[in-house]
Coordinates of C-alpha atoms and ligand atoms in Angstrom, one line a residue:
M270 CA -4.7 11.2 43.6
K271 CA -6.2 7.8 42.5
R272 CA -4.5 4.8 43.9
S273 CA -2.1 2.8 41.9
L274 CA -3.6 -0.1 39.8
S275 CA -2.5 -2.5 37.1
L276 CA -4.7 -3.9 34.4
S277 CA -3.9 -6.7 32.0
G278 CA -4.8 -7.3 28.4
I279 CA -3.5 -8.8 25.1
P280 CA -0.1 -7.2 24.2
V281 CA -0.2 -6.3 20.5
S282 CA 2.6 -3.9 19.9
P283 CA 5.8 -4.0 22.0
G284 CA 7.5 -1.1 23.7
I285 CA 7.0 0.9 26.9
A286 CA 5.3 4.3 27.0
V287 CA 4.6 6.7 29.8
G288 CA 1.9 9.3 29.3
R289 CA -1.5 10.8 30.4
A290 CA -4.8 9.1 29.5
A291 CA -6.9 10.7 26.8
V292 CA -10.2 8.8 26.9
W293 CA -11.7 8.6 23.4
L294 CA -15.2 7.6 23.1
V295 CA -16.1 5.5 20.1
R296 CA -18.8 6.4 17.7
A297 CA -21.8 4.2 17.9
D298 CA -22.4 2.3 14.7
S299 CA -26.1 2.4 15.1
S300 CA -28.3 4.6 17.2
P301 CA -31.0 3.0 19.4
R302 CA -34.5 4.3 19.0
R303 CA -36.2 6.0 21.9
D304 CA -39.8 7.0 22.0
L305 CA -40.4 10.4 23.5
D306 CA -43.3 11.9 25.5
S307 CA -44.8 14.9 23.8
E308 CA -43.3 17.3 26.4
E309 CA -39.8 16.0 25.6
V310 CA -40.1 17.0 21.9
P311 CA -39.1 20.7 22.3
T312 CA -36.0 19.8 24.3
E313 CA -35.1 17.2 21.7
L314 CA -35.4 19.8 18.9
E315 CA -33.2 22.1 20.8
R316 CA -30.7 19.3 21.4
L317 CA -30.6 18.8 17.6
R318 CA -30.1 22.5 17.0
L319 CA -27.1 22.6 19.4
A320 CA -25.7 19.4 17.9
V321 CA -25.9 20.9 14.4
E322 CA -24.0 24.0 15.5
S323 CA -21.4 21.9 17.3
A324 CA -21.0 19.6 14.2
I325 CA -20.5 22.6 11.9
R326 CA -17.8 23.9 14.3
E327 CA -16.2 20.5 14.3
I328 CA -16.2 20.2 10.5
G329 CA -14.7 23.7 10.3
E330 CA -11.9 22.7 12.6
M331 CA -11.3 19.5 10.7
A332 CA -11.2 21.4 7.4
G333 CA -8.6 23.8 8.9
Q334 CA -6.4 20.9 10.1
V335 CA -6.7 19.0 6.8
E336 CA -5.9 22.0 4.7
E337 CA -2.8 22.5 6.8
R338 CA -1.7 18.9 6.5
L339 CA -2.9 17.8 3.1
G340 CA -3.8 20.8 1.1
R341 CA -6.8 22.8 0.1
E342 CA -8.3 20.2 -2.3
Y343 CA -8.8 17.9 0.6
A344 CA -10.3 20.6 2.8
A345 CA -12.9 21.3 0.1
I346 CA -14.5 17.9 1.0
F347 CA -15.6 19.4 4.3
Q348 CA -17.3 22.3 2.7
A349 CA -19.7 19.8 1.1
H350 CA -20.2 18.3 4.6
A351 CA -21.0 21.6 6.1
L352 CA -23.5 22.4 3.3
F353 CA -25.6 19.3 4.3
L354 CA -25.8 20.7 7.8
R355 CA -27.3 23.9 6.5
D356 CA -29.6 22.3 4.1
P357 CA -33.3 22.4 5.1
S358 CA -34.0 19.4 2.8
F359 CA -31.8 17.4 5.1
L360 CA -32.6 19.0 8.5
G361 CA -36.4 19.5 7.8
P362 CA -37.2 15.8 7.6
I363 CA -35.2 15.1 10.7
E364 CA -37.1 17.8 12.7
K365 CA -40.3 16.5 11.3
K366 CA -39.6 13.0 12.4
I367 CA -38.8 14.1 15.9
R368 CA -42.0 16.2 16.1
I369 CA -44.4 13.9 14.5
E370 CA -43.1 10.4 15.3
R371 CA -41.7 11.6 18.6
V372 CA -38.4 9.8 18.4
N373 CA -35.0 10.7 19.6
A374 CA -32.8 12.9 17.5
E375 CA -30.0 10.2 16.9
W376 CA -32.6 7.8 15.5
A377 CA -34.2 10.5 13.3
V378 CA -30.7 11.5 11.9
E379 CA -29.8 7.9 11.1
V380 CA -33.1 7.1 9.4
V381 CA -33.3 10.3 7.3
A382 CA -29.6 10.2 6.4
D383 CA -29.8 6.5 5.3
A384 CA -32.9 7.1 3.2
L385 CA -31.4 10.2 1.6
A386 CA -28.1 8.5 0.9
A387 CA -29.8 5.6 -0.7
R388 CA -31.7 8.0 -3.0
L389 CA -28.4 9.7 -3.9
R390 CA -26.7 6.4 -4.6
D391 CA -29.5 5.4 -7.1
L392 CA -28.9 8.5 -9.2
P393 CA -27.2 8.0 -12.5
D394 CA -25.0 11.0 -11.9
Q395 CA -21.8 9.6 -10.4
D396 CA -20.8 12.8 -8.7
L397 CA -24.1 13.0 -6.9
A398 CA -24.0 9.4 -6.0
L399 CA -20.6 10.0 -4.4
R400 CA -22.1 12.7 -2.2
A401 CA -23.9 9.8 -0.4
S402 CA -20.6 9.0 1.4
D403 CA -20.3 12.6 2.5
L404 CA -23.8 12.3 3.9
D405 CA -22.9 9.1 5.9
D406 CA -19.9 11.0 7.4
V407 CA -22.0 14.0 8.2
A408 CA -24.6 11.8 9.9
A409 CA -21.9 10.1 12.0
I410 CA -20.5 13.5 13.1
L411 CA -24.0 14.7 14.0
R412 CA -24.8 11.6 15.9
R413 CA -21.6 12.0 17.8
S414 CA -22.3 15.6 18.6
L415 CA -25.7 14.5 19.9
G416 CA -24.2 11.9 22.1
E417 CA -21.5 14.0 23.7
G418 CA -22.4 17.6 22.9
E419 CA -19.3 19.9 23.1
A420 CA -17.1 17.0 24.0
A421 CA -17.9 15.4 20.6
V422 CA -15.2 17.3 18.8
D423 CA -12.9 14.7 17.1
R424 CA -10.6 14.2 20.0
L425 CA -8.1 12.4 17.7
A426 CA -7.6 15.5 15.7
S427 CA -7.6 17.9 18.7
L428 CA -5.6 16.0 21.3
T429 CA -3.5 18.3 23.3
G430 CA -0.2 17.5 25.0
D431 CA 2.6 15.4 23.5
S432 CA 2.4 12.2 25.5
C433 CA -1.1 11.0 25.3
V434 CA -2.1 7.4 25.9
L435 CA -5.3 6.9 23.9
V436 CA -7.8 5.0 25.9
A437 CA -10.8 3.7 23.9
D438 CA -13.4 1.0 23.6
E439 CA -12.1 -0.1 20.2
L440 CA -10.3 1.5 17.4
T441 CA -11.4 1.1 13.8
P442 CA -8.7 1.0 11.1
S443 CA -9.7 4.5 10.0
D444 CA -9.3 5.7 13.6
A445 CA -6.0 4.0 14.0
V446 CA -4.5 5.4 10.8
R447 CA -5.5 9.0 12.0
I448 CA -3.7 8.7 15.3
P449 CA -1.5 11.8 15.5
R450 CA 1.9 10.2 16.0
D451 CA 3.4 13.3 17.4
K452 CA 1.0 13.3 20.3
V453 CA 0.1 9.7 21.0
V454 CA 2.7 7.5 22.7
A455 CA 0.5 4.4 23.1
F456 CA -3.0 3.2 22.9
V457 CA -5.1 0.8 25.0
T458 CA -8.5 -0.6 24.3
E459 CA -11.2 -2.6 25.9
R460 CA -11.8 -4.7 22.8
G461 CA -9.8 -6.0 19.9
G462 CA -7.3 -8.7 19.0
K463 CA -3.7 -9.1 18.0
T464 CA -4.3 -9.2 14.2
S465 CA -7.0 -6.4 14.1
H466 CA -5.9 -3.7 11.7
A467 CA -5.6 -1.2 14.6
A468 CA -3.0 -3.6 16.2
I469 CA -1.1 -4.0 12.9
L470 CA -1.0 -0.3 12.5
A471 CA 0.3 0.2 16.0
R472 CA 3.2 -2.2 15.2
S473 CA 3.9 -0.4 11.9
F474 CA 4.0 3.0 13.7
G475 CA 6.0 1.7 16.6
I476 CA 3.3 2.7 19.1
P477 CA 3.1 0.3 22.1
A478 CA -0.5 -1.0 22.4
V479 CA -2.5 -3.3 24.6
V480 CA -6.0 -4.4 23.7
A481 CA -8.8 -6.5 25.3
I482 CA -8.4 -5.0 28.7
P483 CA -11.5 -5.8 30.8
K484 CA -13.2 -2.8 32.5
L485 CA -10.6 -0.4 31.0
L486 CA -13.0 2.5 30.5
A487 CA -14.4 2.1 34.0
S488 CA -10.9 2.2 35.5
I489 CA -9.2 5.0 33.7
G490 CA -10.1 8.6 33.6
D491 CA -8.9 11.5 31.4
G492 CA -5.5 12.7 32.6
D493 CA -4.6 9.7 34.6
R494 CA -0.9 9.0 34.5
L495 CA -0.3 5.6 32.7
I496 CA 2.5 3.2 31.9
V497 CA 1.8 1.0 28.9
D498 CA 3.9 -2.2 28.7
G499 CA 3.2 -3.4 25.1
R500 CA 5.3 -6.5 25.5
E501 CA 3.7 -7.9 28.7
G502 CA 0.2 -6.5 28.0
V503 CA 0.0 -4.5 31.3
V504 CA -1.2 -1.0 31.9
W505 CA -0.4 0.8 35.2
R506 CA -2.6 3.6 36.4
E507 CA -0.9 6.2 38.6
P508 CA 2.3 4.1 39.1
S509 CA 4.5 4.7 42.1
E510 CA 7.9 6.4 41.5
D511 CA 9.7 3.0 42.0
V512 CA 7.6 1.3 39.3
L513 CA 8.2 4.3 37.0
A514 CA 11.9 4.1 37.5
L515 CA 11.9 0.4 36.7
F516 CA 10.1 0.9 33.5
R517 CA 12.3 3.8 32.5
E518 CA 15.3 1.5 32.9
R519 CA 13.6 -1.1 30.7
Q520 CA 12.8 1.5 28.1
G521 CA 16.5 2.3 27.9
R522 CA 17.5 -1.4 27.6
D523 CA 14.9 -2.0 24.8
A524 CA 16.1 1.1 22.9
T525 CA 19.7 -0.2 23.0
R526 CA 18.7 -3.7 21.8
E527 CA 16.6 -2.3 19.0
H528 CA 19.4 -0.1 17.9
S529 CA 21.8 -2.9 17.7
L530 CA 19.3 -5.2 15.8
K531 CA 18.7 -2.3 13.3
E532 CA 22.4 -1.8 12.8
R533 CA 22.7 -5.4 11.7
S534 CA 19.7 -5.4 9.4
V535 CA 20.7 -4.4 5.8
S536 CA 18.6 -4.6 2.7
G537 CA 19.5 -7.6 0.5
L538 CA 18.8 -11.3 0.7
T539 CA 19.6 -13.0 4.0
R540 CA 21.2 -16.4 4.1
T541 CA 20.4 -19.1 6.6
R542 CA 23.2 -20.9 8.3
D543 CA 23.0 -23.6 5.7
G544 CA 22.9 -21.2 2.8
Q545 CA 19.2 -20.9 1.9
E546 CA 18.3 -17.4 0.6
V547 CA 15.5 -15.7 2.4
S548 CA 13.9 -12.3 1.5
I549 CA 12.1 -10.3 4.1
R550 CA 10.0 -7.4 2.8
A551 CA 7.9 -4.8 4.6
N552 CA 4.1 -4.4 4.9
I553 CA 3.1 -0.8 4.7
E554 CA -0.2 1.1 4.9
L555 CA 0.8 4.6 4.1
V556 CA 3.3 6.3 1.8
R557 CA 4.9 8.0 4.7
E558 CA 6.2 4.6 5.8
V559 CA 8.5 4.3 2.8
P560 CA 11.5 5.6 4.7
D561 CA 10.9 2.8 7.3
V562 CA 11.4 0.3 4.6
F563 CA 15.0 1.6 4.2
E564 CA 15.5 2.3 7.9
Y565 CA 14.7 -1.3 8.9
G566 CA 16.6 -2.9 6.1
A567 CA 13.6 -4.6 4.3
D568 CA 14.0 -6.1 0.8
G569 CA 11.2 -4.0 -0.7
V570 CA 7.5 -3.9 0.0
G571 CA 5.7 -7.2 0.2
L572 CA 2.3 -5.7 0.9
F573 CA 1.1 -2.1 0.4
R574 CA -2.5 -2.1 1.8
S575 CA -3.8 0.4 -0.7
E576 CA -7.2 0.7 0.9
F577 CA -5.6 3.0 3.5
L578 CA -5.4 5.6 0.8
Y579 CA -9.2 5.7 1.2
L580 CA -9.3 5.0 4.9
S581 CA -6.8 7.7 5.8
G582 CA -8.3 10.3 3.5
A583 CA -9.9 13.3 5.3
G584 CA -13.3 12.7 3.9
M585 CA -12.9 9.0 3.1
E586 CA -12.8 9.6 -0.6
F587 CA -11.2 7.6 -3.3
P588 CA -8.3 9.4 -4.9
D589 CA -8.9 9.9 -8.6
E590 CA -6.8 8.0 -11.2
A591 CA -4.1 10.6 -11.6
T592 CA -3.7 11.0 -7.8
Q593 CA -3.4 7.3 -7.3
A594 CA -0.9 7.0 -10.2
A595 CA 1.2 9.7 -8.6
I596 CA 1.2 7.9 -5.3
Y597 CA 2.0 4.5 -6.7
R598 CA 4.7 6.0 -8.9
D599 CA 6.3 7.7 -6.0
V600 CA 6.5 4.4 -4.0
V601 CA 7.7 2.3 -6.9
V602 CA 10.3 4.8 -8.0
R603 CA 11.7 5.4 -4.5
L604 CA 12.0 1.7 -3.9
A605 CA 13.3 0.7 -7.3
P606 CA 14.9 -1.8 -8.1
R607 CA 13.3 -3.4 -5.1
P608 CA 9.9 -5.1 -5.6
V609 CA 6.8 -3.3 -4.5
V610 CA 3.7 -5.4 -4.1
I611 CA 0.6 -3.2 -4.2
R612 CA -2.6 -4.9 -3.1
T613 CA -5.8 -3.7 -4.7
Y614 CA -8.4 -2.2 -2.4
D615 CA -9.3 -4.6 0.4
L616 CA -12.3 -2.7 1.7
G617 CA -15.5 -4.0 3.3
G618 CA -15.6 -6.4 6.3
K619 CA -14.3 -4.3 9.2
K620 CA -12.5 -1.9 6.9
G621 CA -15.5 0.2 6.7
A622 CA -16.9 1.2 3.3
R623 CA -20.6 0.8 4.3
H624 CA -21.7 3.1 1.5
L625 CA -20.1 0.8 -1.0
S626 CA -21.2 -2.6 0.5
G627 CA -24.5 -1.5 2.0
A628 CA -25.6 -2.6 5.4
E629 CA -24.6 -6.2 5.8
E630 CA -25.5 -8.6 8.5
N631 CA -22.2 -10.4 8.3
P632 CA -19.7 -7.9 6.6
V633 CA -16.6 -10.1 7.1
L634 CA -18.4 -12.8 5.1
G635 CA -19.8 -10.3 2.7
L636 CA -18.7 -7.8 0.0
R637 CA -15.1 -7.6 1.0
G638 CA -11.8 -7.3 -1.0
V639 CA -12.0 -8.3 -4.6
R640 CA -15.7 -9.0 -4.3
L641 CA -16.4 -5.4 -3.5
C642 CA -14.2 -4.4 -6.4
F643 CA -16.2 -6.6 -8.8
S644 CA -19.4 -4.9 -7.6
H645 CA -17.9 -1.5 -8.2
P646 CA -16.2 -2.1 -11.6
E647 CA -15.4 1.6 -12.3
M648 CA -13.6 1.9 -9.0
F649 CA -11.6 -1.2 -9.7
R650 CA -10.8 -0.3 -13.2
T651 CA -9.6 3.2 -12.1
Q652 CA -7.2 1.6 -9.6
L653 CA -6.0 -0.9 -12.1
R654 CA -5.3 1.8 -14.7
A655 CA -3.4 3.8 -12.1
L656 CA -1.3 0.8 -11.2
L657 CA -0.6 -0.3 -14.8
S658 CA 0.3 3.1 -15.9
V659 CA 3.3 3.3 -13.6
A660 CA 4.3 -0.4 -13.9
S661 CA 7.2 0.4 -16.2
E662 CA 8.9 2.6 -13.6
G663 CA 10.0 0.0 -11.3
D664 CA 9.3 -3.6 -10.1
L665 CA 5.5 -3.3 -9.4
R666 CA 3.5 -6.4 -8.7
I667 CA -0.3 -6.4 -8.2
L668 CA -1.8 -8.5 -5.5
V669 CA -5.5 -9.3 -5.3
P670 CA -7.2 -9.8 -1.8
M671 CA -9.9 -12.2 -0.8
V672 CA -9.6 -14.5 -3.9
A673 CA -11.9 -17.4 -3.2
G674 CA -11.0 -19.5 -6.3
V675 CA -9.6 -19.6 -9.7
E676 CA -12.8 -18.0 -11.1
D677 CA -12.0 -14.8 -9.3
V678 CA -8.5 -14.8 -10.8
R679 CA -9.9 -15.1 -14.3
R680 CA -12.3 -12.3 -13.7
V681 CA -9.5 -10.1 -12.4
R682 CA -7.5 -10.9 -15.5
T683 CA -10.4 -9.6 -17.7
F684 CA -10.5 -6.4 -15.7
V685 CA -6.7 -6.0 -16.0
E686 CA -6.9 -6.5 -19.7
E687 CA -9.7 -3.9 -20.1
A688 CA -7.7 -1.5 -18.1
R689 CA -4.6 -2.1 -20.2
Q690 CA -6.6 -1.6 -23.4
E691 CA -8.0 1.7 -22.1
L692 CA -4.5 2.9 -21.3
L693 CA -3.2 1.8 -24.7
E694 CA -6.1 3.8 -26.4
R695 CA -4.9 6.8 -24.5
G696 CA -1.4 6.2 -25.8
I697 CA 0.1 5.1 -22.5
A698 CA 2.5 2.2 -22.7
V699 CA 1.9 -0.7 -20.4
P700 CA 4.5 -3.5 -20.0
H701 CA 3.2 -6.9 -21.1
S702 CA 3.9 -8.8 -18.0
V703 CA 2.9 -6.9 -14.9
P704 CA 2.9 -9.7 -12.3
I705 CA -0.6 -10.5 -10.9
G706 CA -0.8 -12.4 -7.6
A707 CA -3.5 -13.9 -5.5
M708 CA -3.7 -13.6 -1.8
I709 CA -4.5 -16.9 -0.2
E710 CA -6.5 -16.0 2.8
V711 CA -9.8 -17.7 2.2
P712 CA -9.8 -21.5 3.0
S713 CA -11.4 -22.3 -0.4
A714 CA -8.4 -20.6 -2.1
A715 CA -6.0 -22.5 0.1
L716 CA -7.7 -25.8 -0.7
T717 CA -7.6 -25.0 -4.5
A718 CA -4.2 -23.4 -4.6
D719 CA -3.1 -26.1 -7.1
L720 CA -5.8 -24.7 -9.5
I721 CA -5.0 -21.0 -8.8
A722 CA -1.2 -21.2 -8.9
P723 CA -0.8 -22.0 -12.6
E724 CA -3.0 -18.9 -13.4
V725 CA -1.2 -16.3 -11.4
D726 CA 2.4 -15.0 -11.3
F727 CA 2.8 -15.3 -7.5
L728 CA 0.9 -16.2 -4.3
S729 CA 0.9 -14.5 -1.0
L730 CA -0.5 -16.1 2.1
G731 CA -2.6 -13.8 4.2
T732 CA -2.5 -15.8 7.4
N733 CA -4.5 -13.3 9.4
D734 CA -7.6 -13.9 7.5
L735 CA -6.8 -17.5 6.7
T736 CA -6.7 -18.1 10.5
Q737 CA -9.9 -16.2 11.0
Y738 CA -11.8 -18.0 8.3
T739 CA -10.4 -21.4 8.9
L740 CA -11.0 -21.4 12.6
A741 CA -14.2 -19.3 12.4
A742 CA -12.7 -16.9 15.0
D743 CA -12.9 -13.2 14.4
R744 CA -9.4 -11.8 14.3
A745 CA -10.5 -8.7 16.2
N746 CA -12.7 -10.2 18.9
E747 CA -11.0 -10.7 22.2
A748 CA -13.6 -13.3 23.3
V749 CA -12.2 -15.8 20.8
S750 CA -8.6 -14.7 20.9
D751 CA -7.6 -18.0 22.4
I752 CA -9.2 -19.8 19.5
F753 CA -7.5 -17.6 16.9
R754 CA -4.2 -19.4 16.7
P755 CA -2.1 -19.9 13.6
H756 CA -0.5 -22.8 15.4
H757 CA -3.6 -24.9 14.8
P758 CA -2.9 -28.1 12.9
A759 CA -5.5 -27.0 10.3
M760 CA -3.4 -23.9 9.5
L761 CA -0.2 -26.0 9.3
R762 CA -1.8 -28.3 6.8
L763 CA -3.2 -25.5 4.7
V764 CA 0.1 -23.7 4.6
A765 CA 1.9 -26.9 3.7
R766 CA -0.6 -27.5 0.9
V767 CA -0.3 -24.0 -0.5
Q768 CA 3.5 -24.2 -0.4
E769 CA 3.3 -27.6 -2.3
A770 CA 1.0 -26.1 -4.9
A771 CA 3.2 -23.1 -5.5
R772 CA 6.3 -25.3 -5.7
A773 CA 4.6 -27.7 -8.2
A774 CA 3.5 -24.7 -10.4
G775 CA 7.0 -23.0 -10.1
K776 CA 5.4 -19.9 -8.7
P777 CA 6.8 -17.8 -5.8
L778 CA 4.9 -17.9 -2.5
A779 CA 5.3 -15.3 0.2
V780 CA 3.7 -15.1 3.7
C781 CA 2.5 -11.6 4.4
G782 CA 0.3 -12.3 7.5
E783 CA 1.4 -11.6 11.0
M784 CA 2.4 -15.2 11.5
A785 CA 5.6 -14.4 9.7
A786 CA 6.6 -11.8 12.3
D787 CA 6.6 -14.3 15.2
P788 CA 10.1 -15.8 15.5
A789 CA 8.9 -19.4 16.3
L790 CA 6.2 -19.4 13.7
F791 CA 8.7 -17.8 11.2
L792 CA 11.0 -20.8 11.8
L793 CA 8.0 -23.1 11.2
L794 CA 7.2 -21.4 7.9
L795 CA 10.9 -21.6 6.9
G796 CA 10.8 -25.3 7.7
L797 CA 7.7 -25.7 5.5
G798 CA 9.8 -24.4 2.6
I799 CA 8.8 -20.7 2.5
R800 CA 11.5 -18.3 1.6
E801 CA 9.7 -15.0 1.1
F802 CA 8.2 -13.1 4.0
S803 CA 6.7 -9.8 4.6
M804 CA 5.9 -8.0 7.8
G805 CA 5.6 -4.6 9.6
P806 CA 8.9 -2.8 8.9
R807 CA 9.9 -2.7 12.6
S808 CA 9.8 -6.5 12.8
V809 CA 12.2 -7.0 9.9
P810 CA 15.5 -6.6 11.8
L811 CA 14.7 -9.3 14.4
L812 CA 13.4 -11.8 11.8
K813 CA 16.4 -11.2 9.5
D814 CA 18.6 -12.1 12.5
V815 CA 16.5 -15.2 13.2
A816 CA 16.8 -16.3 9.6
R817 CA 20.6 -15.7 9.6
C818 CA 21.3 -17.8 12.6
A819 CA 18.8 -20.7 11.8
S820 CA 19.4 -23.7 9.7
A821 CA 16.6 -24.4 7.1
A822 CA 17.3 -28.1 7.4
D823 CA 16.7 -28.1 11.2
A824 CA 13.7 -25.9 10.7
S825 CA 12.4 -28.5 8.2
R826 CA 12.8 -31.3 10.7
M827 CA 10.9 -29.2 13.3
A828 CA 8.1 -28.5 10.7
R829 CA 7.7 -32.2 10.0
A830 CA 7.4 -32.9 13.7
A831 CA 4.9 -30.1 14.1
L832 CA 2.7 -31.4 11.3
S833 CA 2.3 -34.7 13.2
L834 CA 0.8 -33.0 16.2
S835 CA -2.9 -32.7 17.1
T836 CA -3.5 -29.5 19.0
P837 CA -2.4 -25.8 18.8
D838 CA -1.0 -26.2 22.3
D839 CA 1.2 -29.1 21.3
V840 CA 2.4 -27.2 18.3
A841 CA 3.2 -24.1 20.3
A842 CA 5.1 -26.1 23.0
L843 CA 7.2 -27.9 20.3
L844 CA 8.0 -24.6 18.5
A845 CA 9.0 -22.9 21.8
R846 CA 11.3 -25.7 22.7
E847 CA 12.8 -26.1 19.2
A848 CA 13.2 -22.4 18.6
E849 CA 15.4 -22.2 21.7
T850 CA 17.6 -25.0 20.3
L851 CA 17.6 -23.6 16.7
L852 CA 18.8 -20.2 17.9
S853 CA 21.1 -21.5 20.6
G854 CA 24.2 -20.8 18.5
D855 CA 23.5 -17.1 18.7
P856 CA 22.9 -15.8 22.2
E857 CA 22.2 -12.3 21.1
T858 CA 19.4 -13.2 18.8
R859 CA 18.0 -15.6 21.3
A860 CA 18.0 -12.9 23.9
A861 CA 16.2 -10.5 21.5
V862 CA 13.6 -13.2 20.7
N863 CA 13.0 -13.8 24.4
A864 CA 13.1 -10.2 25.4
Ligands
PEP115 C1 -3.9 -11.2 6.0 O1 -5.1 -11.4 6.0 O2 -3.1 -12.0 6.5 C2 -3.3 -10.0 5.4 C3 -2.0 -9.8 5.3 O3 -4.1 -9.0 5.0 P1 -4.9 -8.0 6.1 O4 -4.2 -8.2 7.4 O5 -4.8 -6.6 5.6 O6 -6.3 -8.5 6.0
MG116 MG1 -6.4 -10.2 4.7

């Protein structure tokens, strides 16, 4: 047996899990080119043949699982995938490239698939153009099969055992959303940051997670027994029985505390000690999280990240208008009369949609969020029609991501109007005033919030991206995680400025970034005048407790003091001290915050 070892990283999702490691190798984004000697060519062609067979098997298995879980229509997507792998007009040019240019198969697959996909995308026929995304997927599966042969089968879908700890280099949002929650008890990665979407999903799903663990893949092997401590950010490999017993005991204590917090968390406005009303809503990514909104006592949905409809789909396809409308209706009706804020697609950046945005040097600064929607008007209009068509069935509010200035808001309003007209022409009634809100997550939007606020119905501060773009620190890159700090004086000033703009325009402002789920930062936001918050459902009970036992006037004094400080460390130290004092009247809450 391997000796016992502990590794440390960034804790991103609390909780303790015990399980066996399932090492999951990440797909390479781009294949390196390797020139072959002529005698290597036959072996390379054989390698390609085997990989094609393995990919066809993998796709068949995926289709079976998808049919079981989601239905036959979704499984049909994979039939199209498999057709590519049998099509000589796809495979022929790959073989030719290997034979004539004497290059490795991965490179040949990538170049041929990219060229073919680009040709498909240029076709006027929308259906054929959409096939380009299938081709991207097929190429990725084939490259994976080439890299790892038999082992390339999508391990996420075929994990066995019911207590797996997923061990990976990095998880993309679409990987994270596919984690089978019945089998995976935790995940740990070598890369990543606290506000990466994989981390946010882990918190939503209640899966303990630790990221940015140096030398993780070199230290952990498949089947190793692991303890993951998602609060302290520690992973134990092959722990001794004594260590195991200690963690089991802590697991029990955590469960009791969480249960008691949950019991106290009921839907409905929370009042601070000095009588200020605070609403705390839930951020969700998937429809299956709707029961969590009730279970954790949230006051509706403050952010439904609709792009996960696409990212979690079996073949990464956009649901058509009727399917989207059915999904939105379901959420809105189940939560009525509570508000449901649905964000239009925030794809691009790291939430991969390469076939829509094209290859970009700097995707996070590229066609992301509403910009990508503008460049795919029919996709945007379809989503808006689906949203507007169900608006009369509950309290639906539409939120637009990555707004950079008031010009974006005006353009969105034109799209909304067009969508409304199209529905009216079809005889579908649309309420006159469906609230349209702007996410404030780009510094230019924060700095011009006074211009934006009068032209929208509400604002929502996306502090994850606002921190990333203000501090020029990638939210998912562990190398700059010490720079990515919402405590930075620049962030405090921006939030205060946006709050003032919203107040002056008489428009509601919520904070839906992860900043709101940190008790000390929550108190700071409360002190800056914010009264609406939104966070992962599981964070709601603790933050409702914090709101209940804090005084907004004291929080405001603390915020004023914080605004006068010069460094993130100074702000963090002040908040830590003051939060202790602010919560001192309630030992139970203080203990939960410090747990
Ligand atoms: C944010 O940026 O703060 C936000 C809530 O949106 P997302 O995390 O999905 O980018
Ligand atoms: Mg964002």
